[in-house]
XYZ file of C-alpha atoms in Angstrom:
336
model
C 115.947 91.933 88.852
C 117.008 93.735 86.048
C 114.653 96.484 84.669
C 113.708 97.531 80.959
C 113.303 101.326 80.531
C 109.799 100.662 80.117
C 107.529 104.238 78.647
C 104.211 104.860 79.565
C 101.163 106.387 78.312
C 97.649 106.319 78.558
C 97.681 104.088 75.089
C 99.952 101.632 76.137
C 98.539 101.150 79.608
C 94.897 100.967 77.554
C 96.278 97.870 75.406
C 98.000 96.396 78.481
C 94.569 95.969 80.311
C 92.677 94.592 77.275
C 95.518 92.339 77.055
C 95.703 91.016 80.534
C 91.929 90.203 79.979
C 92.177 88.370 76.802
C 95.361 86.462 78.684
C 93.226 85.850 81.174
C 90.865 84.176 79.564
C 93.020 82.153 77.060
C 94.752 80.910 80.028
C 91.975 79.453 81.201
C 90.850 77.823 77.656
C 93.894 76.176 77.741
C 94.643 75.202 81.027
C 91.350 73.525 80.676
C 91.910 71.730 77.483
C 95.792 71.205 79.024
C 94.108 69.409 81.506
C 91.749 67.071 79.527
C 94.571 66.265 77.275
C 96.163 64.782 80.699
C 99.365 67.419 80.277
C 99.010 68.532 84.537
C 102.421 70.611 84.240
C 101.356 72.826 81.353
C 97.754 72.855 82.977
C 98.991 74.428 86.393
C 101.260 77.238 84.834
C 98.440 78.302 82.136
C 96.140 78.428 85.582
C 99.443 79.766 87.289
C 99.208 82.757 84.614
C 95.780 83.197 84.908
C 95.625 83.573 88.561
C 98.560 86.164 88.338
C 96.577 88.087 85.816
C 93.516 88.359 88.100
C 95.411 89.250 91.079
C 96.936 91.873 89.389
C 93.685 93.521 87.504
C 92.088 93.120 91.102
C 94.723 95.070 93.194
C 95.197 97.366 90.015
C 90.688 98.034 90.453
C 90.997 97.977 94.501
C 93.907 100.855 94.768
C 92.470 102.529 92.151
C 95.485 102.366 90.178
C 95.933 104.930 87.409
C 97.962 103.058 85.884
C 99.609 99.348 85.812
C 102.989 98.096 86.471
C 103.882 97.332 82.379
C 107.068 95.805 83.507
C 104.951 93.222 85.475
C 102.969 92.656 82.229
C 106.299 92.513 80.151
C 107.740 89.978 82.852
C 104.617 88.106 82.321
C 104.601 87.515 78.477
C 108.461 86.582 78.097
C 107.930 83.747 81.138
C 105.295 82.632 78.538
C 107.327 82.704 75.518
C 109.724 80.928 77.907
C 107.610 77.985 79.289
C 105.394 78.028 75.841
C 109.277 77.282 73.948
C 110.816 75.208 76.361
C 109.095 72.574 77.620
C 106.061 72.537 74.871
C 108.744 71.940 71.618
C 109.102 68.216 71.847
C 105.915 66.856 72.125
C 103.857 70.132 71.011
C 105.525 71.583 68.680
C 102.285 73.040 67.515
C 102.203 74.790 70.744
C 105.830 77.398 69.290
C 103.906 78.442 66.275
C 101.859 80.919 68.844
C 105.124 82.516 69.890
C 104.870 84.223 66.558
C 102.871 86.493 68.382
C 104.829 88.005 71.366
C 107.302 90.383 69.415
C 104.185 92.799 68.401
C 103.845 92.722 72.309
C 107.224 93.127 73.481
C 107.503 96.064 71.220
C 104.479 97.873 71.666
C 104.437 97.081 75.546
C 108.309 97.820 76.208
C 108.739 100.274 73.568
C 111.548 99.911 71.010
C 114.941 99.570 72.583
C 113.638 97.196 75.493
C 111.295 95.182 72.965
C 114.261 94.594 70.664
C 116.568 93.268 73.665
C 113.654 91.033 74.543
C 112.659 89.631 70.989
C 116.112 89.304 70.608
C 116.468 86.892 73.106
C 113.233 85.494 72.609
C 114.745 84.465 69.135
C 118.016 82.846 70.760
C 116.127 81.120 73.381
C 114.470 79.446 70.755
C 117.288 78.285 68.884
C 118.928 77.154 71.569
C 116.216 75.398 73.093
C 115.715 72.992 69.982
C 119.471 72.694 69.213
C 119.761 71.397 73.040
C 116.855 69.365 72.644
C 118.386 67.751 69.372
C 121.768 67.354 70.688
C 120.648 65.720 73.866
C 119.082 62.636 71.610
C 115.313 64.221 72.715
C 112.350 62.767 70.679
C 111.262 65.625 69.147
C 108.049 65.595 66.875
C 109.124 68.703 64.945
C 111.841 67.966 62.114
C 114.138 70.298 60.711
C 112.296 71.690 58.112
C 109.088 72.389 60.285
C 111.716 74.080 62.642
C 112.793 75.913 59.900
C 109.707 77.385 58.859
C 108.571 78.008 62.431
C 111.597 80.146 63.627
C 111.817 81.640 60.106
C 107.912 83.325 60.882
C 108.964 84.454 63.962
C 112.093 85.954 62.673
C 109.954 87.730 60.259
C 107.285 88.836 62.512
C 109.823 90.134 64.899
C 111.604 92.269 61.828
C 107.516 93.350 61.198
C 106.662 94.205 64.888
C 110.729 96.135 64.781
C 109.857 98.060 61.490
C 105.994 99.295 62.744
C 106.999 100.188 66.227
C 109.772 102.027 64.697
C 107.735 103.811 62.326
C 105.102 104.579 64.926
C 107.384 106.064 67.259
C 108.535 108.504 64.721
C 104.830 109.513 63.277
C 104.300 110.032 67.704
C 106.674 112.034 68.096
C 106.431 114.196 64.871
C 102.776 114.922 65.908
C 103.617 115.826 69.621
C 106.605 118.279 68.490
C 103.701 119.921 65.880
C 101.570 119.944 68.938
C 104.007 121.817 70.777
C 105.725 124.026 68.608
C 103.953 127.091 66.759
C 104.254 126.374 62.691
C 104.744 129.753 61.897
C 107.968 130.523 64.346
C 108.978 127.016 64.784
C 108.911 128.094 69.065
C 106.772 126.464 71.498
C 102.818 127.100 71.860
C 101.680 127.240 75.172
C 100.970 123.575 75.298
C 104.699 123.239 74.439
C 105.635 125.836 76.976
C 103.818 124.459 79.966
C 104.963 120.844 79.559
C 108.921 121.838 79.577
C 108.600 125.008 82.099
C 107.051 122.400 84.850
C 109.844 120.165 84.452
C 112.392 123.041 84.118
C 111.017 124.704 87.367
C 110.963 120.941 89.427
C 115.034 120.774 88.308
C 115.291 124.684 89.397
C 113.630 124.491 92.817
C 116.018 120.916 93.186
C 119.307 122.905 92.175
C 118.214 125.938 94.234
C 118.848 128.168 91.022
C 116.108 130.997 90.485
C 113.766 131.271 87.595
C 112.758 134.295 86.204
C 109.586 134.873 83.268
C 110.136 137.533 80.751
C 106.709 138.488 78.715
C 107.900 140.470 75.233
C 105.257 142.827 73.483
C 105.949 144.030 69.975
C 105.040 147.340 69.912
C 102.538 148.329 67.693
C 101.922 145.487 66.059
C 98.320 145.634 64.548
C 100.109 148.811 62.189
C 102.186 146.479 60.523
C 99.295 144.307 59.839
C 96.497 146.663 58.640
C 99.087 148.610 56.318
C 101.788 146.232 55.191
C 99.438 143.545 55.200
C 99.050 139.803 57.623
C 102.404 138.790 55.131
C 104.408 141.340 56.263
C 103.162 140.573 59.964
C 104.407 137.235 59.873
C 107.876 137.543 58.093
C 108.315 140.068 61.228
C 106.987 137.336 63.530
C 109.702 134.967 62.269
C 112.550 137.685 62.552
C 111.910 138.624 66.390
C 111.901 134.472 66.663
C 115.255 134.674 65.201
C 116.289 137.472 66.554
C 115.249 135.978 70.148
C 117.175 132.676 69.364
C 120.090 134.359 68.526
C 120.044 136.436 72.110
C 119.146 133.968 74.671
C 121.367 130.236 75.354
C 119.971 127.228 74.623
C 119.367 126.192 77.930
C 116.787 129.545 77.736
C 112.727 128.283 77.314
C 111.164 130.771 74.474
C 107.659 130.380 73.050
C 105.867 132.492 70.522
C 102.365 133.054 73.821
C 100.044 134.339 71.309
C 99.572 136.823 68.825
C 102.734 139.223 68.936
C 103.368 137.948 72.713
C 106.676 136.009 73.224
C 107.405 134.499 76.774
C 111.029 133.187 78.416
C 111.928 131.482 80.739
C 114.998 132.352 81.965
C 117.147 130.215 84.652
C 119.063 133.653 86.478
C 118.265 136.064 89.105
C 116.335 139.221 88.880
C 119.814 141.086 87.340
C 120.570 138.800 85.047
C 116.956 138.363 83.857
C 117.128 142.491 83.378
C 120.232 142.076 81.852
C 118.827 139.951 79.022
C 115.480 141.621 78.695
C 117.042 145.011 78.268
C 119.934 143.246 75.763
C 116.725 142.068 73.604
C 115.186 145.424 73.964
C 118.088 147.251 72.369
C 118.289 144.322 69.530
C 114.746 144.524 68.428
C 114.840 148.423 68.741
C 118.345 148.349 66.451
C 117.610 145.321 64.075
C 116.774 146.602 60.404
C 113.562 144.720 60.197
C 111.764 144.434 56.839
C 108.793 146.320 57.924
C 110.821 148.782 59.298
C 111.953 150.065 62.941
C 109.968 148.347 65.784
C 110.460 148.323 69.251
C 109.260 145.940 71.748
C 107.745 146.361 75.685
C 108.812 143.875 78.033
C 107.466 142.487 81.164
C 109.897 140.790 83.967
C 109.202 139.286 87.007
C 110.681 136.337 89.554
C 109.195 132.980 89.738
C 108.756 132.504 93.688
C 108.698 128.619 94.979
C 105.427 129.026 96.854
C 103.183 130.046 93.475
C 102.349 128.166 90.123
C 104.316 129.344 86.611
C 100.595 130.563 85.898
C 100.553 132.915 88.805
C 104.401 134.114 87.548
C 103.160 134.547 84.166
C 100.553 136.905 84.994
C 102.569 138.903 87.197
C 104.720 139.224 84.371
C 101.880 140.255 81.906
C 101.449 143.258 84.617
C 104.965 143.861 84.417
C 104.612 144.400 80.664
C 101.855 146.420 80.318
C 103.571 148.838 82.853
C 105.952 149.073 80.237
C 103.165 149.633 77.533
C 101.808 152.564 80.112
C 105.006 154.088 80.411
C 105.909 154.810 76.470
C 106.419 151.458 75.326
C 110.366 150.198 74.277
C 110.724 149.678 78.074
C 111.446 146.704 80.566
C 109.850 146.851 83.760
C 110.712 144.142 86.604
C 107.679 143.681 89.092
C 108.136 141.575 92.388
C 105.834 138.922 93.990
């Protein structure tokens, strides 16, 4: 079976539950009325959906599931859009207005690129579906210009459910980059920090390449502050930031840690990790800053596969206040 690229969050998966339970009971509504209207065929697969729908909530509440299978629930709608388009056009044509609805699912459910391949085809099923029913001499009770009308609303909700999904994704992930990223540096917080490190360390450990943490100190940094003023402070903030960037390769991890703290994460063994740290070192201690000269204590240290990147990042705090105890513009390297 082919499979959509499907994202998941704790949003999506909250909408995908309420809307199993309103499909749930809809189904049954209509089976029901399907039923009374003496239509057994479209009667059996609305009861057909609702059955699936329970069985899946059920197995979903039994295993504890922290999540459900959206690609089930995708699977799910467009067999509905199929069977609600295909066999109700001729004598219900009432029955296609409702498909209207299913491109603000598709999208928000299967996310933009695999909710545009399926409203897409939701849209040329459609239109193929009457022009086969028209060329085949079929009794249809919709005419042309009710046909018209209908697959011009869906065409318009589907360019409506295309343009807010699009716009929504954007807004998401302009907030979760200003989550993660300190304004005043433009480098990762530590929220930032601890969502790429873990996936950084996962492809380390499955490469077999070693990870080193590097903890940078300016050096009396509170001075600069209290007699230059917090202005002064932060223009110097932004330099080391550049200064860092301009040091390290992109494949590097930096993030402003707090205050005048700034953390790597470094991909290389304990030489090259020195290497780097003491490269910086000289930098900061020869770069014509516009506070004036400042040096910087740094703090370096191995990430071992046995501990967490919080147990690595404290050993590397240790590191740098060693270097802070022993005069400062130093790098010190401390071992698990």
């Amino acid at each position: 079976m082919f499979s959509f690229p499907i994202p998941t969050s704790p949003e999506r998966q909250a909408i995908a539950r309420m809307l199993l339970h309103i499909l749930a009971a809809f189904g049954i509504v209509v089976a029901v009325i399907d039923f009374a209207n003496g239509n057994p065929l479209a009667a059996g697969s609305s009861a057909l959906i609702a059955l699936s729908i329970f069985i899946a909530l059920y197995l979903a509440h039994r295993n504890s599931l922290p999540a459900l299978p959206l690609q089930f629930i995708v699977w799910l709608l467009l067999c509905m859009f199929i069977f609600g388009t295909t066999t109700q056009m001729p004598q219900h044509p009432e029955k296609v207005v409702w498909a209207t609805a299913f491109p603000f699912a598709f999208f928000y459910l299967a996310g933009l690129q695999a909710g545009a391949w399926l409203t897409a085809f939701s849209l040329l099923l459609t239109l193929a579906t009457y022009l086969a029913y028209l060329w085949s001499g079929t009794a249809l009770q919709m005419t042309n210009y009710g046909f018209t009308q209908t697959f011009g609303a869906l065409i318009l909700c589907s360019v409506f459910a295309y343009l807010y999904e699009k716009i929504r994704t954007q807004q998401e992930a302009k907030l979760q980059r200003s989550a993660q990223c300190d304004p005043l540096t433009g480098l990762l917080n530590r929220r930032g920090f601890e969502a790429v490190a873990c996936s950084a360390l996962r492809q380390a450990a499955y490469s077999s390449h070693p990870c080193a943490v590097v903890l940078l100190d300016l050096d009396d940094f509170k001075k600069v502050n209290d007699t230059q003023g917090h202005e002064s402070g932060d223009l110097l903030l932004k330099e080391v930031s550049d200064l860092l960037r301009a040091q390290t390769r992109s494949s590097d991890i930096i993030a402003r840690w707090g205050g005048e703290e700034f953390l790597l994460l470094l991909q290389t063994d304990r030489e090259g990790a020195l290497q780097l740290s003491e490269k910086i070192r000289a930098a900061i201690a020869a770069h014509p800053f516009s506070s004036g000269p400042r040096t910087a204590s740094i703090g370096v240290t191995l990430h071992a596969g046995n501990e967490t990147i919080e147990e690595t990042i404290r050993r590397a705090d240790l590191s740098m206040y060693q270097a802070k105890t022993d005069g400062k513009n130093k790098v010190v390297c401390l071992t698990s």
